[in-house]
Every structure is written in C-alpha cells, then in structure tokens.
Short mmCIF file of C-alpha atoms in Angstrom, two decimals:
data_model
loop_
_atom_site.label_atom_id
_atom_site.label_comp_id
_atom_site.label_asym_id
_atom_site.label_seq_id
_atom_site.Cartn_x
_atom_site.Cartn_y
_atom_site.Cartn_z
CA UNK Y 15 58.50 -18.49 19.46
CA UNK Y 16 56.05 -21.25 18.53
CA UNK Y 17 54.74 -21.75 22.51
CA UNK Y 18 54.16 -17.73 22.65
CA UNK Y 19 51.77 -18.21 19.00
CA UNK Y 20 50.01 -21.03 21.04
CA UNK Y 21 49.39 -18.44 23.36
CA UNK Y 22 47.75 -16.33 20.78
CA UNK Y 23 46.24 -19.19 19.23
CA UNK Y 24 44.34 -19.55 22.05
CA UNK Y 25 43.22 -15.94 23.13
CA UNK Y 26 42.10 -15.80 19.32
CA UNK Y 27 39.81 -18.49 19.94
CA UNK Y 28 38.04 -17.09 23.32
CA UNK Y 29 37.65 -14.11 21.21
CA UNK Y 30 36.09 -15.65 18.19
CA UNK Y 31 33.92 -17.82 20.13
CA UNK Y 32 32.42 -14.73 22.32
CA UNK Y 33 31.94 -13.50 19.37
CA UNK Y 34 29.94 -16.48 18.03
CA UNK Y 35 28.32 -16.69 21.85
CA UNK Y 36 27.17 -12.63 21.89
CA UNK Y 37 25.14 -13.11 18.14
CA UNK Y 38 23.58 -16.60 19.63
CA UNK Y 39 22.60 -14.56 22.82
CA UNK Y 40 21.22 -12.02 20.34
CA UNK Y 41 19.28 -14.33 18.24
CA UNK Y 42 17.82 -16.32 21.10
CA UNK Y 43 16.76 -12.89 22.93
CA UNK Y 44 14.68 -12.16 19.74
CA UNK Y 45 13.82 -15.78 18.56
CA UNK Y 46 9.61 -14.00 18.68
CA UNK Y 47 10.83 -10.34 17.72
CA UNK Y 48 8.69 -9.75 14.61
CA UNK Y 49 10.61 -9.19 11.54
CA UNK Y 50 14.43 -9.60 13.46
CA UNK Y 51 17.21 -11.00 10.55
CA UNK Y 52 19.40 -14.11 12.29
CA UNK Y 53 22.49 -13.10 12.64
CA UNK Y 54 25.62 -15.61 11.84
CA UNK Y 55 29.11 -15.80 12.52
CA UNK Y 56 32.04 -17.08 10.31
CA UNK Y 57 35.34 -17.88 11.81
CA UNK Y 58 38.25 -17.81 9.41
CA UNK Y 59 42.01 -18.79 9.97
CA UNK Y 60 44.76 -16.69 10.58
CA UNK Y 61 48.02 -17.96 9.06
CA UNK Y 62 51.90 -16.44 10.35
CA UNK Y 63 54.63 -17.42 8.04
CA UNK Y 64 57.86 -18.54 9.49
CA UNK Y 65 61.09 -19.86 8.61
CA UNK Y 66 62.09 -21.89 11.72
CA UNK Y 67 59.08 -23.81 12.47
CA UNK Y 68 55.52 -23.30 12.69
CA UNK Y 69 53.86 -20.70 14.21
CA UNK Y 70 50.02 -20.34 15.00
CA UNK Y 71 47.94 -18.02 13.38
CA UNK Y 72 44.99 -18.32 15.35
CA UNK Y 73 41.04 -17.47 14.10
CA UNK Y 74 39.33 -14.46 13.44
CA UNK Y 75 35.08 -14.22 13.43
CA UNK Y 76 33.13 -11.96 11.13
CA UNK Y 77 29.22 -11.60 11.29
CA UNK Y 78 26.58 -11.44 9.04
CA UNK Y 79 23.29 -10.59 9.43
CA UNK Y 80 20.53 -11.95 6.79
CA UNK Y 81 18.68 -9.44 5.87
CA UNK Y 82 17.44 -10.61 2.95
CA UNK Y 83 15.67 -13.44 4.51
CA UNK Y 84 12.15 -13.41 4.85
CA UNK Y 85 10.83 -15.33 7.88
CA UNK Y 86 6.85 -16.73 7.65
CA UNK Y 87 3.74 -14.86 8.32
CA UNK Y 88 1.53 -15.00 10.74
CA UNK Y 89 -2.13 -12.99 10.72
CA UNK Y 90 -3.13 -10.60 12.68
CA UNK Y 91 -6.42 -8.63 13.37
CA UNK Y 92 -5.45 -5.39 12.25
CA UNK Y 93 -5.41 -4.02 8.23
CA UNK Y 94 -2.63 -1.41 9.30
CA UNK Y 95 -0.45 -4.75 10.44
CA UNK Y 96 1.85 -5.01 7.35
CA UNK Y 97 4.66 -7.18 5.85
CA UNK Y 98 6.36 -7.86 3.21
CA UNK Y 99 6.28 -11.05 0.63
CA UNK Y 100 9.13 -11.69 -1.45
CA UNK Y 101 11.39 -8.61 -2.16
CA UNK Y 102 11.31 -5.35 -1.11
CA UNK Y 103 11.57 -3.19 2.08
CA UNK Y 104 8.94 -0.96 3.65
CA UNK Y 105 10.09 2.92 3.90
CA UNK Y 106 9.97 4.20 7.66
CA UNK Y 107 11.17 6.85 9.50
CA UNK Y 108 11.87 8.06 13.30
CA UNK Y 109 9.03 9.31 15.15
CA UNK Y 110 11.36 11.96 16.66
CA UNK Y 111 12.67 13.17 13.56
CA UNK Y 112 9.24 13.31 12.24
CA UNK Y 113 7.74 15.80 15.28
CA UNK Y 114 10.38 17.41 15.81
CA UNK Y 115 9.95 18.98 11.99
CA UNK Y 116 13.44 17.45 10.23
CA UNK Y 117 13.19 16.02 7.01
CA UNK Y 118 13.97 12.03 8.42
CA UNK Y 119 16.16 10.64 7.45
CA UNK Y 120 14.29 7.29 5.16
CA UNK Y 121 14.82 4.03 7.20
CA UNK Y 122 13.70 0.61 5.84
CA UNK Y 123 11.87 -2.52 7.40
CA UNK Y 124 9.83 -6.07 6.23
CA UNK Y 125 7.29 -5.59 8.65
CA UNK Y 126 5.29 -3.48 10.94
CA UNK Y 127 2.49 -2.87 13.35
CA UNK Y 128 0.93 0.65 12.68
CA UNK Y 129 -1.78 2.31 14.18
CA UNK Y 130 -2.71 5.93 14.52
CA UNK Y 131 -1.28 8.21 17.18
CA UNK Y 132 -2.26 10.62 18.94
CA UNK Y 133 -1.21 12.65 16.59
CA UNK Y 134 -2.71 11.38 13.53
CA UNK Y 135 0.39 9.36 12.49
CA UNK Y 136 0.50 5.84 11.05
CA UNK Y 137 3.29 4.64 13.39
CA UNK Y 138 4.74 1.52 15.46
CA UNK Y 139 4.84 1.49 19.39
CA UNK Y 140 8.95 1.92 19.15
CA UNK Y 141 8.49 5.06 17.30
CA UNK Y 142 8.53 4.04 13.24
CA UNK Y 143 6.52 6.41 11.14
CA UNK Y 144 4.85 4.51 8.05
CA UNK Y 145 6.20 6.93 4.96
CA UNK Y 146 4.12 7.17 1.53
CA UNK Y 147 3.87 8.86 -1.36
CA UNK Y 148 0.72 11.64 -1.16
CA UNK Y 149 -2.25 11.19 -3.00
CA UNK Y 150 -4.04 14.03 -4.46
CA UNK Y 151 -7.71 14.04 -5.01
CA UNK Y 152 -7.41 10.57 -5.46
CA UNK Y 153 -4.69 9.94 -7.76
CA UNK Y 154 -0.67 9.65 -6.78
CA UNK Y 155 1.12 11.86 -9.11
CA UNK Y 156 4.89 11.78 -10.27
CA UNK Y 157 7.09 10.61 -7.91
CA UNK Y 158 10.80 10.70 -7.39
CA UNK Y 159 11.56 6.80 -7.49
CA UNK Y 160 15.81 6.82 -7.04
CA UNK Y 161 15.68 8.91 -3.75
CA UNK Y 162 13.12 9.54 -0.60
CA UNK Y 163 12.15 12.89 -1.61
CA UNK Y 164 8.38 12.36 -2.58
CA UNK Y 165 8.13 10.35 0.46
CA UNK Y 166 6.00 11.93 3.23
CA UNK Y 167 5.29 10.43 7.00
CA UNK Y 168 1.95 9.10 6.98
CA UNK Y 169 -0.44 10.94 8.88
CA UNK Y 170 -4.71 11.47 9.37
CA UNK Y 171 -6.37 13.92 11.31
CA UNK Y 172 -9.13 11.84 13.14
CA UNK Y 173 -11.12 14.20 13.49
CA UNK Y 174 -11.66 14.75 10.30
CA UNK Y 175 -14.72 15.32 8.43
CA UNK Y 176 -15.05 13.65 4.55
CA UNK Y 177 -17.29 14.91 2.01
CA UNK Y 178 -16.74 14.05 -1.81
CA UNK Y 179 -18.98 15.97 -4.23
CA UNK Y 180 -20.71 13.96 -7.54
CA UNK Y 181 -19.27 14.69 -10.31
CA UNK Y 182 -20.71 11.86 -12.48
CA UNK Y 183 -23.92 9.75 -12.73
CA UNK Y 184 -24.55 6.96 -15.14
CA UNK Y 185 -28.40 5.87 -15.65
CA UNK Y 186 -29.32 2.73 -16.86
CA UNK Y 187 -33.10 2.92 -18.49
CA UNK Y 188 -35.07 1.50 -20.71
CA UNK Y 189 -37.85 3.39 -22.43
CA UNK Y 190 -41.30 1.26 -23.57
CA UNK Y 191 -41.05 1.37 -27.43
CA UNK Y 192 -45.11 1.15 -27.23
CA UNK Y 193 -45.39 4.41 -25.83
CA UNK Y 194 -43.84 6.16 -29.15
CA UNK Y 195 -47.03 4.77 -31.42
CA UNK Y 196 -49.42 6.80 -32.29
CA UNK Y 197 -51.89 4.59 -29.97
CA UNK Y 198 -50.25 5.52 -27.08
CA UNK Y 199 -51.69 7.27 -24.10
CA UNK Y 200 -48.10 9.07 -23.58
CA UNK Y 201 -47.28 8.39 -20.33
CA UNK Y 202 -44.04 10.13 -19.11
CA UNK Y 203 -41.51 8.09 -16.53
CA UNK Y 204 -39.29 9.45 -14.22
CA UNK Y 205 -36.11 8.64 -12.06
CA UNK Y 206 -34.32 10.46 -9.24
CA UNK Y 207 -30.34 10.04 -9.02
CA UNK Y 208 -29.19 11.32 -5.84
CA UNK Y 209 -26.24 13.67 -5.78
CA UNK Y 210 -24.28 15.01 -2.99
CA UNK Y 211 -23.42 18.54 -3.42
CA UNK Y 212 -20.26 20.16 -1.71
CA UNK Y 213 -20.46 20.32 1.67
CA UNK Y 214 -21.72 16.72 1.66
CA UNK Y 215 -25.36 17.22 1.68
CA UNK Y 216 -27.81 15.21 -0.39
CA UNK Y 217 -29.63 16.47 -3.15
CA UNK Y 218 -31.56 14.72 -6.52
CA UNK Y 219 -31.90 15.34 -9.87
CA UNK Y 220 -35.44 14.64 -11.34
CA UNK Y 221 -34.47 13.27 -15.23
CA UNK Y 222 -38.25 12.73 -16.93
CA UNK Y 223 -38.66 11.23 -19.94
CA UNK Y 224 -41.57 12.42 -22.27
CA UNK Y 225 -42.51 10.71 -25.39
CA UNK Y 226 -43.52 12.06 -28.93
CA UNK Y 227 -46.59 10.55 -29.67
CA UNK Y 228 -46.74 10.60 -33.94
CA UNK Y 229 -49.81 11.54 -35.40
CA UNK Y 230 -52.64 9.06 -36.26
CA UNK Y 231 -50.98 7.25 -39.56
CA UNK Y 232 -47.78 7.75 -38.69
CA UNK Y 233 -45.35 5.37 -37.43
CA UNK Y 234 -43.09 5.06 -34.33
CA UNK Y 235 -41.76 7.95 -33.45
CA UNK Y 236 -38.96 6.11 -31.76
CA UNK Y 237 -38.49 9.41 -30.31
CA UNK Y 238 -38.06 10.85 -26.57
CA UNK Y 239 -37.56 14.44 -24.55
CA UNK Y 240 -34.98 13.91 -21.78
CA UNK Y 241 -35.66 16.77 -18.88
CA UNK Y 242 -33.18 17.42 -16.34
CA UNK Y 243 -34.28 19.23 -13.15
CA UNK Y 244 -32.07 20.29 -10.21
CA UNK Y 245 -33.30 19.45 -6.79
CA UNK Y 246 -31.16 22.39 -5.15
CA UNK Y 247 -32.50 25.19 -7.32
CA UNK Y 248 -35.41 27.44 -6.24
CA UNK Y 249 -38.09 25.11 -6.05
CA UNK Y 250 -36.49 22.49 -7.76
CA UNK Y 251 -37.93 23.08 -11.34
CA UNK Y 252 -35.65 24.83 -12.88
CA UNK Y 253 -34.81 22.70 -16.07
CA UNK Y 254 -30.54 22.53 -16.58
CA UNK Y 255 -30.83 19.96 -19.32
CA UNK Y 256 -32.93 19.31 -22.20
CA UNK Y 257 -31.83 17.09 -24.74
CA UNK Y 258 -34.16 14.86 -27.27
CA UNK Y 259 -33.36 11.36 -27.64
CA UNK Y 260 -34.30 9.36 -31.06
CA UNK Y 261 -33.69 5.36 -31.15
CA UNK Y 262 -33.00 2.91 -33.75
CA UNK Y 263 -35.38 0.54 -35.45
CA UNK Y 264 -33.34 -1.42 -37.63
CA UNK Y 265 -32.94 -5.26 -37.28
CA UNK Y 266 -29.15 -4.85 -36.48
CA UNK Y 267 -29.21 -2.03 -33.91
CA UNK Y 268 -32.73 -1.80 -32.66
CA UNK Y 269 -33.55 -0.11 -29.50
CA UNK Y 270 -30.19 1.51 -29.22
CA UNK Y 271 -29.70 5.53 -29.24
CA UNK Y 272 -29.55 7.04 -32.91
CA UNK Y 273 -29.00 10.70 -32.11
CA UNK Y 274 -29.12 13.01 -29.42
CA UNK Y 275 -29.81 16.88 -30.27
CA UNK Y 276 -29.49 19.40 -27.12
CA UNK Y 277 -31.93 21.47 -26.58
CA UNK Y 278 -30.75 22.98 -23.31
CA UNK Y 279 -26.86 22.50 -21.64
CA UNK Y 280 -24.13 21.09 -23.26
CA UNK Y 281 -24.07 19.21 -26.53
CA UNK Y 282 -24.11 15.44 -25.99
CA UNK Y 283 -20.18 14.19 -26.32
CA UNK Y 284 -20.63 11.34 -28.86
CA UNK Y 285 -17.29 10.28 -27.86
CA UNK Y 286 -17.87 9.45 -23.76
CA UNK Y 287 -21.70 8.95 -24.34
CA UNK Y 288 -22.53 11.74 -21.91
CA UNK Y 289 -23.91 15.35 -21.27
CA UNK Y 290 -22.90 17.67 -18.89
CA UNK Y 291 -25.33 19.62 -16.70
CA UNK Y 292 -24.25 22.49 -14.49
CA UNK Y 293 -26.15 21.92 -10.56
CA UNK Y 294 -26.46 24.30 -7.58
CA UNK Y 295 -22.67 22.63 -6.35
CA UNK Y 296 -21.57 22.43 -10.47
CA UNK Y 297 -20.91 20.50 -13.03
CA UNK Y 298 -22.13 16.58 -13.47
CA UNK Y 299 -21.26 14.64 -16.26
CA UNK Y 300 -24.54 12.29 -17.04
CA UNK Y 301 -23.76 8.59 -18.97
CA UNK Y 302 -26.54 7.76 -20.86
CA UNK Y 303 -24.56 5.67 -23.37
CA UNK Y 304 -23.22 6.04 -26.80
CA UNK Y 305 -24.70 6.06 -30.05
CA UNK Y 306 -25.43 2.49 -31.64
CA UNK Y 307 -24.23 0.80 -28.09
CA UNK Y 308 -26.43 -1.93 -26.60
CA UNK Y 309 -24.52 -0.77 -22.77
CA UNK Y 310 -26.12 2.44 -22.78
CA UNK Y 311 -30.36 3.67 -22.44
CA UNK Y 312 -32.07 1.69 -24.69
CA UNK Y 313 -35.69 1.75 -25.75
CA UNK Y 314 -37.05 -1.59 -26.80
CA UNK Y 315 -40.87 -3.44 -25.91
CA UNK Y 316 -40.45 -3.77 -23.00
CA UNK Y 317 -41.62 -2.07 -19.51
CA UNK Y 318 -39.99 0.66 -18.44
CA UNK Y 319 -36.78 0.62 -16.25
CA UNK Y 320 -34.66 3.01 -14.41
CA UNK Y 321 -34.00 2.26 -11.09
CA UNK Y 322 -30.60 1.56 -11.48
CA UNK Y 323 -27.79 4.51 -11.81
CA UNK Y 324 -24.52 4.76 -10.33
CA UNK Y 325 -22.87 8.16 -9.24
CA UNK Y 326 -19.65 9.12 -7.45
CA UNK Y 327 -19.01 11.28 -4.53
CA UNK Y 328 -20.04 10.91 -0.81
CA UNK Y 329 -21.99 12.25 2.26
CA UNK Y 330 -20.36 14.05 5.02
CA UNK Y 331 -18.80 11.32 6.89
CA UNK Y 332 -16.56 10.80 10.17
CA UNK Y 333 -13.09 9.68 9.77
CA UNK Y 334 -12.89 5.79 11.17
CA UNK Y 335 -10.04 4.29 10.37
CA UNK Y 336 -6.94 3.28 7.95
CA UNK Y 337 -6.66 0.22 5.72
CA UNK Y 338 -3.50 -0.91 3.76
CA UNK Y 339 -3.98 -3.05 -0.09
CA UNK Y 340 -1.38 -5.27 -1.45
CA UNK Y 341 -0.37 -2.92 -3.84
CA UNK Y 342 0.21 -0.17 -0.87
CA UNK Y 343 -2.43 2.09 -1.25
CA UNK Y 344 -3.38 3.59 2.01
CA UNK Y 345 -7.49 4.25 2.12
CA UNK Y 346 -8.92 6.63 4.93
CA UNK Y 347 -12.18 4.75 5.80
CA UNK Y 348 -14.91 6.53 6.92
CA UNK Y 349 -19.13 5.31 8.83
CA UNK Y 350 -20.70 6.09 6.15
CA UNK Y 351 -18.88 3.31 4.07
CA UNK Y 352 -17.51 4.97 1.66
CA UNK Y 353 -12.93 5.67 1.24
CA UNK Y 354 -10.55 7.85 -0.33
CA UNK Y 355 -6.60 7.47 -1.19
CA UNK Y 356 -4.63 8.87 0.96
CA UNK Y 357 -0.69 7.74 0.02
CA UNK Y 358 0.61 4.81 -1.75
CA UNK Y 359 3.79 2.93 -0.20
CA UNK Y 360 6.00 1.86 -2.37
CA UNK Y 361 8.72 -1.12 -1.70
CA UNK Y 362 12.28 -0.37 -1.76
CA UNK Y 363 15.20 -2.35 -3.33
CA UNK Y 364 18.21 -2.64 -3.52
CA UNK Y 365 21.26 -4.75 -5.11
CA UNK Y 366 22.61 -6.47 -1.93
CA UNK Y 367 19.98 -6.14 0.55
CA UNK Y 368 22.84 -8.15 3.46
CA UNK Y 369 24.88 -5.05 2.71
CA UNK Y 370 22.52 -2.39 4.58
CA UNK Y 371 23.34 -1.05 7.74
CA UNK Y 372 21.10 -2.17 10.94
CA UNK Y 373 19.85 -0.08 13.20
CA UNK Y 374 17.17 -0.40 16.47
CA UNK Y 375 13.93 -1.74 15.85
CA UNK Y 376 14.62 -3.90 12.95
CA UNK Y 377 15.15 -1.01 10.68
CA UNK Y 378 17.71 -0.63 7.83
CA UNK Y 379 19.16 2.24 6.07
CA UNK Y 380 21.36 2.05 2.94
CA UNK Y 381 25.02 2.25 2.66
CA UNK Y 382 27.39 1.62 -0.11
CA UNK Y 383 27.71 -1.98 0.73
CA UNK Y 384 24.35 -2.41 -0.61
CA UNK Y 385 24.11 -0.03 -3.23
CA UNK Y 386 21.46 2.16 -4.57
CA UNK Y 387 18.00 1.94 -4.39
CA UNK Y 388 14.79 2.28 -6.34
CA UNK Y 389 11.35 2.54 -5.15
CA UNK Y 390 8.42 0.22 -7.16
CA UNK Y 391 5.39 -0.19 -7.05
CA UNK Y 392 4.36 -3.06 -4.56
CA UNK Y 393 3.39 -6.60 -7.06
CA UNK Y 394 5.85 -4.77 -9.93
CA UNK Y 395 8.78 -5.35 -11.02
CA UNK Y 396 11.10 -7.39 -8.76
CA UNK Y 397 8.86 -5.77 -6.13
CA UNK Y 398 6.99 -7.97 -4.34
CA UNK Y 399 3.88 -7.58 -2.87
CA UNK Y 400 2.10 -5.68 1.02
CA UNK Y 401 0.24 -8.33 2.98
CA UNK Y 402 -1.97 -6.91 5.14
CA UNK Y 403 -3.26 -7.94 8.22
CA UNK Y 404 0.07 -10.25 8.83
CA UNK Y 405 3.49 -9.58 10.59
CA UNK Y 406 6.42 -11.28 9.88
CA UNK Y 407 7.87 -13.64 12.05
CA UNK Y 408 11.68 -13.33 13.24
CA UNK Y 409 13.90 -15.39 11.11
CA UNK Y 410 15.66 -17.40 13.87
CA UNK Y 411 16.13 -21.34 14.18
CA UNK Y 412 15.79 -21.94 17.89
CA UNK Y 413 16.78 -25.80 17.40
CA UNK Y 414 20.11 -24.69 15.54
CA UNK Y 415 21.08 -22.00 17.98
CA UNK Y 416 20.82 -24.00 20.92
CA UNK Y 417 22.89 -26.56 19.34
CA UNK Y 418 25.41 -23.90 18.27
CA UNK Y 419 25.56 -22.59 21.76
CA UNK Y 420 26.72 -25.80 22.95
CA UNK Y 421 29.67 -26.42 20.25
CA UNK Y 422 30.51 -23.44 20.93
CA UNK Y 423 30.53 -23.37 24.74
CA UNK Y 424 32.69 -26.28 24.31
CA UNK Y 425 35.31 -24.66 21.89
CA UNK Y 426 35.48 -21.87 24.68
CA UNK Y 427 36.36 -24.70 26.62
CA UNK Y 428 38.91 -25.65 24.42
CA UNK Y 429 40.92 -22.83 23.81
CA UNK Y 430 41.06 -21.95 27.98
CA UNK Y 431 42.22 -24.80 28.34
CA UNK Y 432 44.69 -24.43 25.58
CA UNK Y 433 45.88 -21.17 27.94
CA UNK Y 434 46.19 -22.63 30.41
CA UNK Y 435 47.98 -25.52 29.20
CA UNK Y 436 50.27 -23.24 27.42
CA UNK Y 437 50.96 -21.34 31.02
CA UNK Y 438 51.97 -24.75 32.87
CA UNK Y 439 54.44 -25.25 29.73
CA UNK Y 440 55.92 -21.26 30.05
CA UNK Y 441 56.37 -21.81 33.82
CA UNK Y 442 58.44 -24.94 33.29
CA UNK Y 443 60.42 -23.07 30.93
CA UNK Y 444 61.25 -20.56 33.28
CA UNK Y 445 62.21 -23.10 36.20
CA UNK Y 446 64.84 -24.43 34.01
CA UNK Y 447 66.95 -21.56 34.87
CA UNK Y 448 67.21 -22.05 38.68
#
C-alpha cells in the first residue's frame, strides 16, 4: 500500500539522517584531534517497483572516511613530533602488544607525538609504538619491503652509555719543499690526531715527518720519512708505521705525492690513498691522499701545515635524546655531540588508502579494500617525505559541519513530520469503518 511505503519513507529518513547527525557529532568532537580523517556521509535512494501505483523507496546513508586526506601542519617543539607530507603512512603498533612480548600486529598513522617511555620506547601518550627498521653499526641492511616483518618497535635504553672507536683519520699537511735542499737545516714537523680507542677513551697518534736532506750538489730531494707512533703503547714510542714519502716536481703535478714505499705496516693502497696501522684498540686506516692528487698531503714552498685532520669514532658519551630526519632515520643523540643510527622508518602505501580499516587513535590497518602494501623509503618513490618537529592537524571543516548539522537537523524534521503526518492519515482510514 502506497500510505504504508510513506511510512517507510519516512523511518528511512530519521535513520539516514542520524546517521549523517552521529559522523557530524564525530567530526565536531575531533575538529583539534591531530591527524583525525573527516568523515562523510552519502545518502542514496531506495527505489520499490510496483504495478498499481507508486510506492516509496525511501534513502539509505553510507559513510566514508578520508583517509587519504592530509590536513596542514603545524610545528611543534619536539624532533620526535612527526608527520607525514604527501603520501605515505607511518608504521605503529600497540603498546600492549609490544610489552606484553607478541609480535604486533603493524598499524598505520600520518602523524604522531613520540617520546621515550619509561621503558625506552619511542611511543605516543595513547599507547602507539613508533616501528623501524634496525640499524646495524650504522647502516640498515636488507629489509623485507611487501610485509612488516623487518619492522621492529622502536626502543633506547636511556641509560645507555655510547662509545664509537676510530677507525679512520684523514690528515691534511703540507710539507715545506725548502726543507728537502741540500741548504736546509732539516727540521722535522709533527702533528697529533686524536683517536678514541674502545672503551671510549682518548688516545693520539704522534705522525712526524723527517726530511732527507741531499748531499751538497745535489738537488731536491723532494723526499720525506712519515713515522707513526701510538700514544697507547708502552711509553708511547713504539713506531706502527713507517712509510717514505717522495713528491713531484714537474710543472704539471708539482707538490703532489709520487710514490709511497712502506717501510713498516701495511703497504700504502694506491687505490683509497691510505695506509693502515694496527693501534693498542686496532686497526686505523690513515688518508694521506693518492698519488698525483692535488686533495691529498702535498709538499710545495710553502710553510708547513697540519693542523687539520678529520677522524671518526667518539668518546664515551651519555645517551640524551632521539631525533627523527625527513628521510626517517632515527639518530640516538648523545652530550658529547656526537649520534649514531638507530632505525630508519619507512612510509607505507597502499593502492586505495580510503579503503583501510580505522581503528582508535587515528590508526589504520590494511584490509582488502585497500589492497597491498609496500614500504619506501621516505622522499622515494611515490613516498613522500617525515617532517619533523610538526603534527598534523585534523582534517575537519568546522564552517561546513555546522552548516550540515543544521540541513540536516531540519530533514530530521522533515521526515517526523512525514510520520506523523502519515499516522493522522492511517487513523482516518481506520475510522471509516465505524
């Protein structure tokens, strides 16, 4: 009967438009929830066929959420305060999960306020763990990029103690040219790298350079004795390198290294431009430049130099805090200045991002709406890139939902009184039969 579809018309309608009403409430509630999606509702028609008249179909609401949306930044204060810009979601995981020793299950968000716990962990204040790939001693090795099972939860001991060894030292020098002629008084120079050994403590290598002064008559020796002593050995004289250096002369290469013969400790790699001498803590690989190259020592008219060398490696430091790049790389920082790479965390994508299923906390896991996923490299592919020290803001028009809350207070409106009209109309029908 066409009066009993108005009916149904009608309760459709409240329906529909509590619907719409419950995803406005939600939005509104989290119009400054950082990172929240907007949610949105569709209505669509119902139609009934019939063959003696027309009968209502009524409506029917579905809702969306936009997950794919990115809402603007704003900055924060903190380094560990991350979000995302352009595509890409940020691998998470439950807290719970996490301490209670499960493998989590791999959840995914755009943004995130992490700190360390108690516990060491790189988390959010509603329980989200930050998860990364490891880094081992200082590199991130191969990684499973179609599933979460090279992911690991974040987490630093703070209590922790860093100390990096030297493993290579680069000098920059310059020998006088004037004190390889036979006129010369030769003088000897000296410089002292420093070099932490391996439990962090500072030691120096004494590298002295000793002419050959020609005999009278002779010309330039262009010709040097490189000694390498060890600070950490028994009184700090025994030699672990001796190598003699020769330079050039020619107009085209003049004052660059010729040749390199080894008297004691490796033989000089031609290749890298470097020897290799073996310390108290082991070996150190020494850049002094490669043959014919104007970058490496030189020995030209000039005074001497040598104050300048660089060298890896670090002194025992205290663990002070975590820092996050735009390409995801996680650095423990430590007093002393100095960092090391922890994890790397990647961004994770997906073919329809809308088709994920939502969970508490703005979090995300995949589902065969959206499809598979692949985890790049943050600034790679169709990855976009970490911003640091920013949050995302929640995606949600206040303006439009207030305005939608009033259309569709009034539709509710409507379609009661539709009911209701339709009651009056199914009571007169029933007083025609007294």
């Amino acid at each position: 009967m066409t009066i009993s579809s108005s009916l149904n018309a009608g309760v459709s309608g409240l329906m529909a438009n509590a619907t719409k009403l419950a995803t406005i409430s939600d939005n509104i509630a989290n119009a400054n929830t950082s990172g929240y999606k907007q949610v949105s509702t569709e209505f669509y028609s119902m139609v009934l066929g019939s063959e003696s008249g027309y009968s209502a179909g009524g409506v029917t609401a579905s809702t969306t959420r936009g997950i794919s949306e990115s809402g603007s930044h704003i900055s924060t204060d903190s380094s560990t305060d991350i979000s995302v810009t352009g595509n890409g979601f940020i691998p998470v995981a439950d807290l719970t999960e996490v301490e209670s020793g499960e493998d989590p299950a791999m959840l995914l968000t755009s943004t995130g306020s992490f700190s360390t716990n108690a516990d060491g962990y790189l988390s959010t204040s509603s329980g989200l763990v930050l998860m990364g790939w490891p880094a081992t001693n200082g590199e991130i090795g191969t990684v499973s990029r179609d599933s979460d099972a090279s992911l690991e939860p974040i987490q630093f001991n703070p209590s922790q103690v860093s100390a990096d060894p030297t493993t290579a030292i680069t000098l920059s020098v310059n020998l006088p040219a004037t004190e390889t002629e036979e006129t010369s008084a030769g003088n000897s120079y000296e410089i002292n790298p420093e070099y932490f050994d391996n439990l962090g403590g500072s030691e120096n290598l004494t590298v002295e350079f000793v002419p050959t002064v020609p005999a009278a008559g002779s010309p330039a020796s262009n010709e040097w004795t490189m000694i390498i002593t060890d600070s950490a050995t028994a009184g700090g004289a025994t030699t672990i390198g001796e190598y003699t250096l020769t330079f050039n002369d020619s107009r085209t290469d003049g004052g660059t290294l010729a040749s390199v013969a080894t008297t004691t400790g490796t033989a000089y790699d031609a290749t890298s431009g470097s020897v290799i001498v073996t310390t108290a803590s082991g070996e150190i690989e020494i850049t002094i430049g490669e043959i014919g190259s104007a970058g490496g020592m030189t020995q030209v008219d000039a005074d001497f130099t040598g104050v300048t060398s660089e060298n890896d490696g670090s002194a025992a430091a205290n663990f002070e805090g975590v820092e996050i790049d735009e390409s995801g790389m996680v650095y423990a920082l430590y007093d002393n200045g100095t960092s090391r790479l922890a994890y790397q965390v990647p961004l994770a994508n997906m073919s329809n991002a809308d088709g994920m299923e939502t969970f508490n906390s703005q979090t995300y896991a995949i589902s065969n709406d959206s499809g598979a996923f692949y985890l790049y490299d943050a600034g790679n592919g169709p990855a976009g890139s970490i911003d640091s020290y920013s949050l995302e803001e929640s995606t949600v028009d206040i303006a439009g939902q207030l305005t939608d809350m009033i259309v569709t207070q009034r539709a509710y409106s409507s379609n009661a009184t539709v009911i209701q009209t339709v009651d009056e109309m199914l009571q007169e029908t029933t007083g025609l039969k007294r």
